XYZ file of C-alpha atoms in Angstrom:
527
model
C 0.000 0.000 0.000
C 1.351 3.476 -0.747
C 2.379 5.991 1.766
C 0.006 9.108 1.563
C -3.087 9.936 -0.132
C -4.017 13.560 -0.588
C -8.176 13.671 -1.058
C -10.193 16.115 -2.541
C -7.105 18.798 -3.232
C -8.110 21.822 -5.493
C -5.182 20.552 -7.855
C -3.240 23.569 -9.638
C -0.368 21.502 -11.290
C 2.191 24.346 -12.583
C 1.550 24.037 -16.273
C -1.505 26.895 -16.312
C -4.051 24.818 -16.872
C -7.065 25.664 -14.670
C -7.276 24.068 -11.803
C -9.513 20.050 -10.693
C -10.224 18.452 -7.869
C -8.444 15.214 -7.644
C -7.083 12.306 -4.784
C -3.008 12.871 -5.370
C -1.366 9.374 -4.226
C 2.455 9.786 -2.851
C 4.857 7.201 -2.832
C 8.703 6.926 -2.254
C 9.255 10.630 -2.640
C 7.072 10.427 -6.604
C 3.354 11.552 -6.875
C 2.580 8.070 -8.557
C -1.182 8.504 -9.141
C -3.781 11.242 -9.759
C -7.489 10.425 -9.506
C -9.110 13.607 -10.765
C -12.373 14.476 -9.742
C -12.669 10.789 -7.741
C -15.214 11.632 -5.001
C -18.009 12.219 -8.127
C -16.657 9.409 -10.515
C -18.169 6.425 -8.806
C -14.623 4.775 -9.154
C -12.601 2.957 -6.397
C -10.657 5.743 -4.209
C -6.854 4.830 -4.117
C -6.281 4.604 -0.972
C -2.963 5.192 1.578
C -1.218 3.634 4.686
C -1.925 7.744 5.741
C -4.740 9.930 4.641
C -4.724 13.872 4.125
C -8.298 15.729 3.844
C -7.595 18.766 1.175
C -10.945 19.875 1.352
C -10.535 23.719 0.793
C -6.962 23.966 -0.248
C -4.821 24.016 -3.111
C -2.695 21.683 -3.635
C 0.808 22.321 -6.208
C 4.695 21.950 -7.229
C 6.622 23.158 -4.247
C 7.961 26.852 -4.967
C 11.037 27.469 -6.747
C 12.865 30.529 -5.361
C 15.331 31.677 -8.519
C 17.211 34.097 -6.635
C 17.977 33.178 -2.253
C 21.038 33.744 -0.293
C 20.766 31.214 1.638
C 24.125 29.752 1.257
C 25.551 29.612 4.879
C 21.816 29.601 6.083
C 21.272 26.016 5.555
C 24.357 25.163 7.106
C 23.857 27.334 9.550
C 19.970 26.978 10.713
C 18.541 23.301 10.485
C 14.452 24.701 10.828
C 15.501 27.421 7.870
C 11.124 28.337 8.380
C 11.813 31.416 6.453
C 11.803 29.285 3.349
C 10.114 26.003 4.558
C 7.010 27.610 5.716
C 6.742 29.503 2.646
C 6.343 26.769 0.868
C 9.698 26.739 -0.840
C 11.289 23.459 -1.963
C 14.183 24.722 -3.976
C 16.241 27.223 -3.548
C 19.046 28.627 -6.001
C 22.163 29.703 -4.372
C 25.636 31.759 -5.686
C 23.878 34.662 -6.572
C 25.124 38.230 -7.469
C 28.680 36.507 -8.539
C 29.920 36.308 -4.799
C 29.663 33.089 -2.759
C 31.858 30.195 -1.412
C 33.427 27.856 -3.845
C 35.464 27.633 -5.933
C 37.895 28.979 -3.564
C 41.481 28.588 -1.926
C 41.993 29.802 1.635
C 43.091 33.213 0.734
C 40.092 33.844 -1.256
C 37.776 31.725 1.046
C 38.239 34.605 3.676
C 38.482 37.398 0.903
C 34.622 36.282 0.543
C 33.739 35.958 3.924
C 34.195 39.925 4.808
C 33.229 40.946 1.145
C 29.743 39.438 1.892
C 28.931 39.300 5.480
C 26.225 41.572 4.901
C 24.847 38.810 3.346
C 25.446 35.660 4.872
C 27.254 36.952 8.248
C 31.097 35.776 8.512
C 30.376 32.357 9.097
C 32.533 32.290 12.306
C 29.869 29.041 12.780
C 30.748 27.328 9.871
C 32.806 24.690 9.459
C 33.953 25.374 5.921
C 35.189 21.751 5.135
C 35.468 22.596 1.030
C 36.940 24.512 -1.613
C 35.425 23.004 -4.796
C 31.927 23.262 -5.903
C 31.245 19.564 -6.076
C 32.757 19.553 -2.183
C 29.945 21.939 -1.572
C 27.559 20.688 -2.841
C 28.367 17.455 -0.992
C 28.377 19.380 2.079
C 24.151 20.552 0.967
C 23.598 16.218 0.594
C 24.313 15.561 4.395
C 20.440 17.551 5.120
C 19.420 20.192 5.021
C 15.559 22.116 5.171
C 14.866 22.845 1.320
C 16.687 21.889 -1.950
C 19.370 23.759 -2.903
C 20.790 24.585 -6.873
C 24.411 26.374 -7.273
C 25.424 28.752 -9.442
C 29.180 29.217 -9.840
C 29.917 32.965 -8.774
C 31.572 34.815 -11.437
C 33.419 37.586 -9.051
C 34.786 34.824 -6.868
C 36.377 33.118 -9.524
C 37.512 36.134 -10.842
C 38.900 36.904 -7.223
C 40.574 33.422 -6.946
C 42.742 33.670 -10.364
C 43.062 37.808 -10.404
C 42.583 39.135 -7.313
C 40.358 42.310 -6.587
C 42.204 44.278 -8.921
C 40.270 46.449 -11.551
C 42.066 45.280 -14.837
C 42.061 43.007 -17.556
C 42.693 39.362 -16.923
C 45.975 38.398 -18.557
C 45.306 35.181 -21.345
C 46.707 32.650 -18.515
C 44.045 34.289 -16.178
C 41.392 34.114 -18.407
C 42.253 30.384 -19.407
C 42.189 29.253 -15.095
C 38.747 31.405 -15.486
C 37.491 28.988 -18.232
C 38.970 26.103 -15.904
C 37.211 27.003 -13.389
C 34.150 27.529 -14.364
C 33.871 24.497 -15.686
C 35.240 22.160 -13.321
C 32.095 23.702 -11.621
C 29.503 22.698 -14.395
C 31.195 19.416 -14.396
C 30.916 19.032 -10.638
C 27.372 20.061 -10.563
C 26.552 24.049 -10.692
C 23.362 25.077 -12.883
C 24.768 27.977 -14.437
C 26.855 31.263 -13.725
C 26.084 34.887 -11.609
C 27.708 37.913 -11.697
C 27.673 40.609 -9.623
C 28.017 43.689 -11.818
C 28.030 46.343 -9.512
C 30.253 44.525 -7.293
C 33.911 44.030 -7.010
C 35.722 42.119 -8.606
C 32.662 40.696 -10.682
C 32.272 43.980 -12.187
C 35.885 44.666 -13.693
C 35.518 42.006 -15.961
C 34.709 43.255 -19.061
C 31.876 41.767 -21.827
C 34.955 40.084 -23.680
C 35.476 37.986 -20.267
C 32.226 37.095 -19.446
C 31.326 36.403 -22.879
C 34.091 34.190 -23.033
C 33.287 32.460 -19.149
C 29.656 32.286 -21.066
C 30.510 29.707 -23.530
C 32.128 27.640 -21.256
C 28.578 27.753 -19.089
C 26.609 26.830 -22.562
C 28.522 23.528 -23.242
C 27.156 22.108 -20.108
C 23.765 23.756 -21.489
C 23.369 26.008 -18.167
C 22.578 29.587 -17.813
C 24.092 33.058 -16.840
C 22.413 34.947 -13.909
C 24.431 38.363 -13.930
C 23.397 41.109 -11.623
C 24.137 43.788 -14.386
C 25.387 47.268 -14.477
C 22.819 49.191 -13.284
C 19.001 49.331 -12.167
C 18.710 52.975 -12.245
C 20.616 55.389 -14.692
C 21.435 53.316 -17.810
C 19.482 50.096 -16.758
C 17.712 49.651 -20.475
C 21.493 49.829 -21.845
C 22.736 47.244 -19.069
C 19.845 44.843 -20.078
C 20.848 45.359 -23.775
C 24.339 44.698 -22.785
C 23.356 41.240 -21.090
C 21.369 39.825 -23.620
C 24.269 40.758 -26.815
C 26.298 39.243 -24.761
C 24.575 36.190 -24.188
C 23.704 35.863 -27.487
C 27.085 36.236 -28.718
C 28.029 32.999 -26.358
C 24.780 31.092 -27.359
C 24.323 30.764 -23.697
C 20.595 31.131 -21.748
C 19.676 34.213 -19.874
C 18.130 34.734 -16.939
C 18.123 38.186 -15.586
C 18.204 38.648 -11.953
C 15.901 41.125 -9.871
C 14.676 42.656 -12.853
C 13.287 45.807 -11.379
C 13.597 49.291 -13.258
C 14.306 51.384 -9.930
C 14.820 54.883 -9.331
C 13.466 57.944 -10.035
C 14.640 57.712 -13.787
C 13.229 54.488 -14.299
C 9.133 55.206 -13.157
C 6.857 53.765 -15.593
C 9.369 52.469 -18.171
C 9.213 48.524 -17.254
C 7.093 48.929 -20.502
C 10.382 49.379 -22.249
C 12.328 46.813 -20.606
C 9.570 44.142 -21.765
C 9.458 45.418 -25.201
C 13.355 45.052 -25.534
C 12.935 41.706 -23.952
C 10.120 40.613 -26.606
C 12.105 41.908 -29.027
C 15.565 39.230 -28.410
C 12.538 36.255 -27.744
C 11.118 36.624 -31.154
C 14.892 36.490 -32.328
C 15.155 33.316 -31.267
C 16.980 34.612 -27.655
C 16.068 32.328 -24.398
C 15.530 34.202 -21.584
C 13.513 34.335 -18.545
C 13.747 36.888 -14.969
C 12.692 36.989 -11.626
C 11.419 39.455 -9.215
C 10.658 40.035 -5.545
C 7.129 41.900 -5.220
C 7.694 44.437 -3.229
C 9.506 47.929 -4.205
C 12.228 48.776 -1.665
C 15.726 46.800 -2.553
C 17.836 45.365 0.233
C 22.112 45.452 -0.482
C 24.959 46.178 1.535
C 26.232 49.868 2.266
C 29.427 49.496 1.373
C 28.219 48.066 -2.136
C 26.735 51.765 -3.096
C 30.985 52.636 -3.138
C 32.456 53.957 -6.650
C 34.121 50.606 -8.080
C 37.433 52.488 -7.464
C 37.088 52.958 -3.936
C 36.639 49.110 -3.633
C 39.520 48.068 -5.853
C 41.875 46.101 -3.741
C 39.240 44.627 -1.422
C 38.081 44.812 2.236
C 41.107 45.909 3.444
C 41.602 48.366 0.694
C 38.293 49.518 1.608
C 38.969 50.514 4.964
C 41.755 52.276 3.937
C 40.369 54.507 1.754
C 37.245 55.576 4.067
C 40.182 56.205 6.809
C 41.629 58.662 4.500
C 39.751 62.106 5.074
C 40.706 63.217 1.329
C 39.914 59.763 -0.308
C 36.813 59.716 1.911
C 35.912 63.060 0.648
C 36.388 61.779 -3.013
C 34.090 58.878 -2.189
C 31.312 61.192 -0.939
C 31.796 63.267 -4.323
C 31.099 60.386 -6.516
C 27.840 59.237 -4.249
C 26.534 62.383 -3.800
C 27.269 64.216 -6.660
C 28.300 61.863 -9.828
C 26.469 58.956 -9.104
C 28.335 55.964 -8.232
C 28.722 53.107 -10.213
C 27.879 51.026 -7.244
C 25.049 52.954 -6.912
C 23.482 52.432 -10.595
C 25.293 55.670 -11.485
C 22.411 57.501 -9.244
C 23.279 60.301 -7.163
C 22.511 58.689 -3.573
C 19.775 59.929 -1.760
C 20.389 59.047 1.604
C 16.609 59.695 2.916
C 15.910 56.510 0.731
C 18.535 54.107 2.594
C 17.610 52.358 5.603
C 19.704 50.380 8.243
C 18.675 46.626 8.327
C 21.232 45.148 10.170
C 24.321 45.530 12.010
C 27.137 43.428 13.328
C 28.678 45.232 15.780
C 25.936 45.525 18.874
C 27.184 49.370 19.910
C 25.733 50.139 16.630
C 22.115 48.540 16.908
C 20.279 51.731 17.661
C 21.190 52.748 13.574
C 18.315 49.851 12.862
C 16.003 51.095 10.964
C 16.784 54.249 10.991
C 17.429 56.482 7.561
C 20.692 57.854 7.358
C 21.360 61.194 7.381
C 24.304 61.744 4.928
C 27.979 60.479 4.177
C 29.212 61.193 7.863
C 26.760 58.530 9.575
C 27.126 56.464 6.639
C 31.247 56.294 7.197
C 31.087 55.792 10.609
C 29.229 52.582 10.197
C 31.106 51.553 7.441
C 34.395 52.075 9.330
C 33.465 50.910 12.840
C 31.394 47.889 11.443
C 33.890 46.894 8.913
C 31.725 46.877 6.243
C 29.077 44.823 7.223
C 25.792 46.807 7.482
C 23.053 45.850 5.107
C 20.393 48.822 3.624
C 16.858 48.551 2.590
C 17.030 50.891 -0.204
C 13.341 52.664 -0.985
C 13.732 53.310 -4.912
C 11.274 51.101 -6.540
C 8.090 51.965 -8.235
C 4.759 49.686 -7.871
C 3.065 49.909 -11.137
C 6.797 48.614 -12.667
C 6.345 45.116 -10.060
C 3.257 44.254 -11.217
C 3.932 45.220 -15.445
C 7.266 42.713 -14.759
C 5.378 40.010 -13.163
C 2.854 39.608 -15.652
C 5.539 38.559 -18.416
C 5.446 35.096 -20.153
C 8.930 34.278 -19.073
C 9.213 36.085 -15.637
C 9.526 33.502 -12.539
C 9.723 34.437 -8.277
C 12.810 34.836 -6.412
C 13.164 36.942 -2.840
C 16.317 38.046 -3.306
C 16.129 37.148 0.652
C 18.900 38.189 2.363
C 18.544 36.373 6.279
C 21.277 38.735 8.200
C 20.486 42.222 10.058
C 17.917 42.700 13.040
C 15.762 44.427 10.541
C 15.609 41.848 7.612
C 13.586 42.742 3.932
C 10.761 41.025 4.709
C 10.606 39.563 1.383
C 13.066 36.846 2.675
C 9.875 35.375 5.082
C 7.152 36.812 2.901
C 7.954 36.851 -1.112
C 5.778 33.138 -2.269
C 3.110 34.098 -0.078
C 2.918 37.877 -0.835
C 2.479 36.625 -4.779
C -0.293 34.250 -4.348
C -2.431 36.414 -1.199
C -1.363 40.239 -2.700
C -0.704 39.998 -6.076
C -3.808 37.053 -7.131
C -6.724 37.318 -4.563
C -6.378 41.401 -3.865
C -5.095 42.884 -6.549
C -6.204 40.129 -9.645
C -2.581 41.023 -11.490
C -2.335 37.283 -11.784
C -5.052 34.303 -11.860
C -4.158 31.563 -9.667
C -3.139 29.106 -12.453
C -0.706 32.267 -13.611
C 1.040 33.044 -10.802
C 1.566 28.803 -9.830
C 3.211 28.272 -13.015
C 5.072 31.326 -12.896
C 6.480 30.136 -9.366
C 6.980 26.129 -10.405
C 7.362 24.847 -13.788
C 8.830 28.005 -15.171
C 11.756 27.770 -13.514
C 11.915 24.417 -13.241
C 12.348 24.736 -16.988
C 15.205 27.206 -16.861
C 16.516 24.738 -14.009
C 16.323 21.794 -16.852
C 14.722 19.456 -14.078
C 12.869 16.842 -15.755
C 10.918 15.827 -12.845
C 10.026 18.874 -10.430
C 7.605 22.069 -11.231
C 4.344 20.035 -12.021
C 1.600 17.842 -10.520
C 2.174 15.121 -12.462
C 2.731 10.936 -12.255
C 5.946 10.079 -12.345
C 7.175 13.492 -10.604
C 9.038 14.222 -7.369
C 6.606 14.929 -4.363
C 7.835 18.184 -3.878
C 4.591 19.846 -2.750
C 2.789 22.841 -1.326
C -1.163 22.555 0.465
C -2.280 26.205 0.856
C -5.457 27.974 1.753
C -6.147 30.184 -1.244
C -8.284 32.589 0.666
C -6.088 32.549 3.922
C -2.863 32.743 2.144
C -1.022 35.787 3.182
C 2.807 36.648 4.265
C 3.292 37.252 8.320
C 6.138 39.425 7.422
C 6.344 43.250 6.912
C 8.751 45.906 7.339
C 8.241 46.353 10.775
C 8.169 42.460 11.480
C 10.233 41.300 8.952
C 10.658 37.853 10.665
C 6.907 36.504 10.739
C 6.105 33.377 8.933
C 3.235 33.458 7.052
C -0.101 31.852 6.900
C -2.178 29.737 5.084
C 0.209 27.443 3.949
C -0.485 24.133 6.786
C 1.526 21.628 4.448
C 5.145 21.621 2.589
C 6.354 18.396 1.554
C 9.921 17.838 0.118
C 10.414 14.103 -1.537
C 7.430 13.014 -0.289
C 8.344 13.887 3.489
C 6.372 16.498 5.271
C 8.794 20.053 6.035
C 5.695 22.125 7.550
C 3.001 19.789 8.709
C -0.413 21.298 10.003
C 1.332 24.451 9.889
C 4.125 23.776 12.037
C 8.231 22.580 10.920
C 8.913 19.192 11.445
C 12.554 17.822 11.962
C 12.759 16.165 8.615
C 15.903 17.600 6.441
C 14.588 16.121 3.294
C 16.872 18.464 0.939
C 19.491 17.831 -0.746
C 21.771 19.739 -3.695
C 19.800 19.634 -7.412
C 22.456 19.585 -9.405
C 23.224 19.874 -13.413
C 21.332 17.832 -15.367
C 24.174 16.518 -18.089
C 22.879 17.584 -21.684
């Protein structure tokens, strides 16, 4: 007898179909039998060593976040509910072309203080590997949700140039290439960059394209973070997908939000240059968080020259009262580089976290101007992370409605004062964005959260409802469904969502984490 019967689910099964009712039979981590419509048919009811009454809820593919930094997280924090109770089954780390392998021990701790920010410095992490594949190995002991890689373009670049900004030499390049595919061999799904951060972004198109073609023999994708969301973001999106092309290698663009004040009302023109490459023949897809604010690390809004060098280099320069002066110039005045070539607006940048505890009473507080923001950049070495409030609403929901746009939360877990969009992003979609506002019909916004980029993900057995697929799978109330997180709360779980299952095991059960570590890396699928 099989394992788990699901009766009378409200089936939504990724692809966009509309929805049925149907029993959904479970068995050694595969849905192995769908009986649509089976309390009306006068047929014989499959039937389960355990039974689960649906009645009322929705039943589909667990939820595919495209863009997480959750890379020390589920190492770090075994219940990992921010994700779990979302509903999440699959995360994709190495985003933004900074993260933890390939690396040596020089670069290993390079990393560490680049992003803490991020991921904090991992002073509780036993960092055991160096390769991607030794990684990824680490992810297959257990941990709370799947996990996909993405090789991280900057630390490669970091581990056979350093943090200088410069051209790689041809013997550079070539460990590059290496590299980057020893990576795809050992597992990764693609490539990030980090465009507006060092080192990622002193590689020039000629580089990546090249580090591109490597990625498109092992038929993955490039995720770059590009040049800029504000001041020349249409030109930075054109600039991604020539390059791509160029490489023959898949696109997926990350966060693709048109912020700033330049950039109000023109997601129009970002989907049109987007519809334009598809009907070339171009594959790409994106993801976005919905919500407006962005969340980032302070000392990422820095002039790329100011960060040349690295942390240490950093430090230096802000010490300096002339080079610190310089640096203020280029934020306030120029626009920085690191700041989408936008003249900062410090009203619009809020403290989310802090790692030194003399400095907590900066939480969520707007800074004031360059002197505040130097002092916290000097006395916390680097580490605060920002909300950033630059985004525009009616440019979230024109992006989400696109054929080939997916979710991701972007979530960043660190800071006192989180983006709630780490604990709230799957949830937000399906309560916010389908039963408030109607910007998406149910089916939509499923298949724009499962299948879709399960596709980009090449996964030939996750993102749908179907026999013969994993049991990756997410029971939600559709008229309860709403995230517990806001910007005041940030760390809330939702509700709505009483089941998660992950290979058949149950992750959130009646609406509360179990101890079951059913994930485990997703890696590569060989072409």
């Amino acid at each position: 007898m099989e394992e788990l019967v699901i009766r009378d689910a409200d089936v939504v099964d990724g692809s966009g179909a509309p929805w049925y009712r149907a029993d959904v039979v479970v068995d050694s981590g595969r849905i192995v039998s769908i009986v649509k419509e089976a309390a009306d048919a006068g047929c014989q009811r499959p039937k389960a060593r355990r039974e689960l009454d649906a009645e009322g809820l929705v039943l589909s593919p667990g939820f595919i976040d495209m863009h997480a930094h959750s890379d020390l997280a589920l190492l770090r924090d075994p219940d990992h509910s921010a994700k779990a109770a979302q509903g999440v089954t699959l995360e994709v780390l190495g985003q933004d072309g900074l993260s933890y392998a390939p690396v040596d021990d020089r670069t290993l701790e390079e990393v560490r203080r680049a992003v803490t920010g991020w991921n904090g410095h991992g002073d509780d992490i036993d960092f055991d590997w160096r390769t991607v594949g030794e990684y990824l190995d680490r992810l297959d002991r257990g941990i709370a949700v799947n996990a996909a890689y993405l090789i991280p373009q900057g630390t490669v670049r970091a581990l056979a140039v350093g943090w200088e900004d410069r051209a790689a030499t041809p013997e550079e390049l070539d460990r590059m290439r290496r590299l980057v595919a020893e990576g795809m061999e050992q597992g990764a799904v693609g490539m990030s960059s980090g465009l507006t951060y060092t080192p990622g972004m002193y590689a020039e198109d000629a580089e990546l394209t090249e580090l591109c073609r490597v990625v498109a023999r092992y038929g993955g994708y490039y995720c770059p973070h590009h040049r800029s969301y504000g001041a020349g973001a249409l030109e930075a999106y054109a600039e991604m997908v020539a390059l791509t092309r160029e490489a023959g290698c898949s696109l997926h663009l990350a966060h693709a939000t048109m912020n700033f004040g330049v950039n109000e009302g023109r997601a129009p023109e970002l989907l049109g240059l987007l519809d334009e490459a598809l009907a070339a023949g171009a594959d790409i897809s994106l993801d976005t968080y919905p919500y407006t604010p962005g969340c980032t690390t302070l000392v990422a809004l820095l002039p790329g020259w100011a960060s040349e060098g690295g942390p240490e280099a950093i430090l230096e320069r802000l010490a300096d009262d002339e080079t610190s002066e310089r640096i203020r110039h280029h934020l306030e005045v120029i626009g920085s580089d690191g700041c989408h070539g936008v003249p900062v607006e410090w009203d619009t940048i809020e403290i989310a976290g802090v790692t030194d505890p003399a400095l907590t009473e900066y939480v969520g507080r707007r800074l004031d101007g360059w002197t505040t923001a130097r002092h916290l950049l000097l006395t916390d070495r680097l580490a605060p992370t920002i909300l950033q409030h630059v985004g525009h609403e009616e440019n979230v929901r024109t992006i989400m409605r696109h054929r080939v746009h997916t979710g991701g939360s972007d979530g960043i877990l660190q800071g006192a004062k989180p983006h709630p969009r780490a604990y709230g992003t799957f949830p937000r979609y399906l309560g916010t964005y389908v039963r408030e506002l109607g910007v998406l019909s149910l089916e939509e916004c499923v298949a724009h959260l499962t299948s879709r980029p399960a596709s980009r993900l090449r996964l030939p057995d996750r993102g749908l409802v179907k026999e013969g697929y994993r049991a990756d799978l997410v029971l939600f109330d559709p008229k309860t469904v709403t995230p517990g997180s806001t910007f005041e709360n940030p760390r809330r779980l939702p509700t709505g969502i009483p089941h998660v299952l992950i290979d058949g095991k149950f992750v959130i059960e009646d609406g509360e984490r179990t101890e079951v570590l059913a994930g485990r890396a997703v890696r590569n699928s060989p072409m």
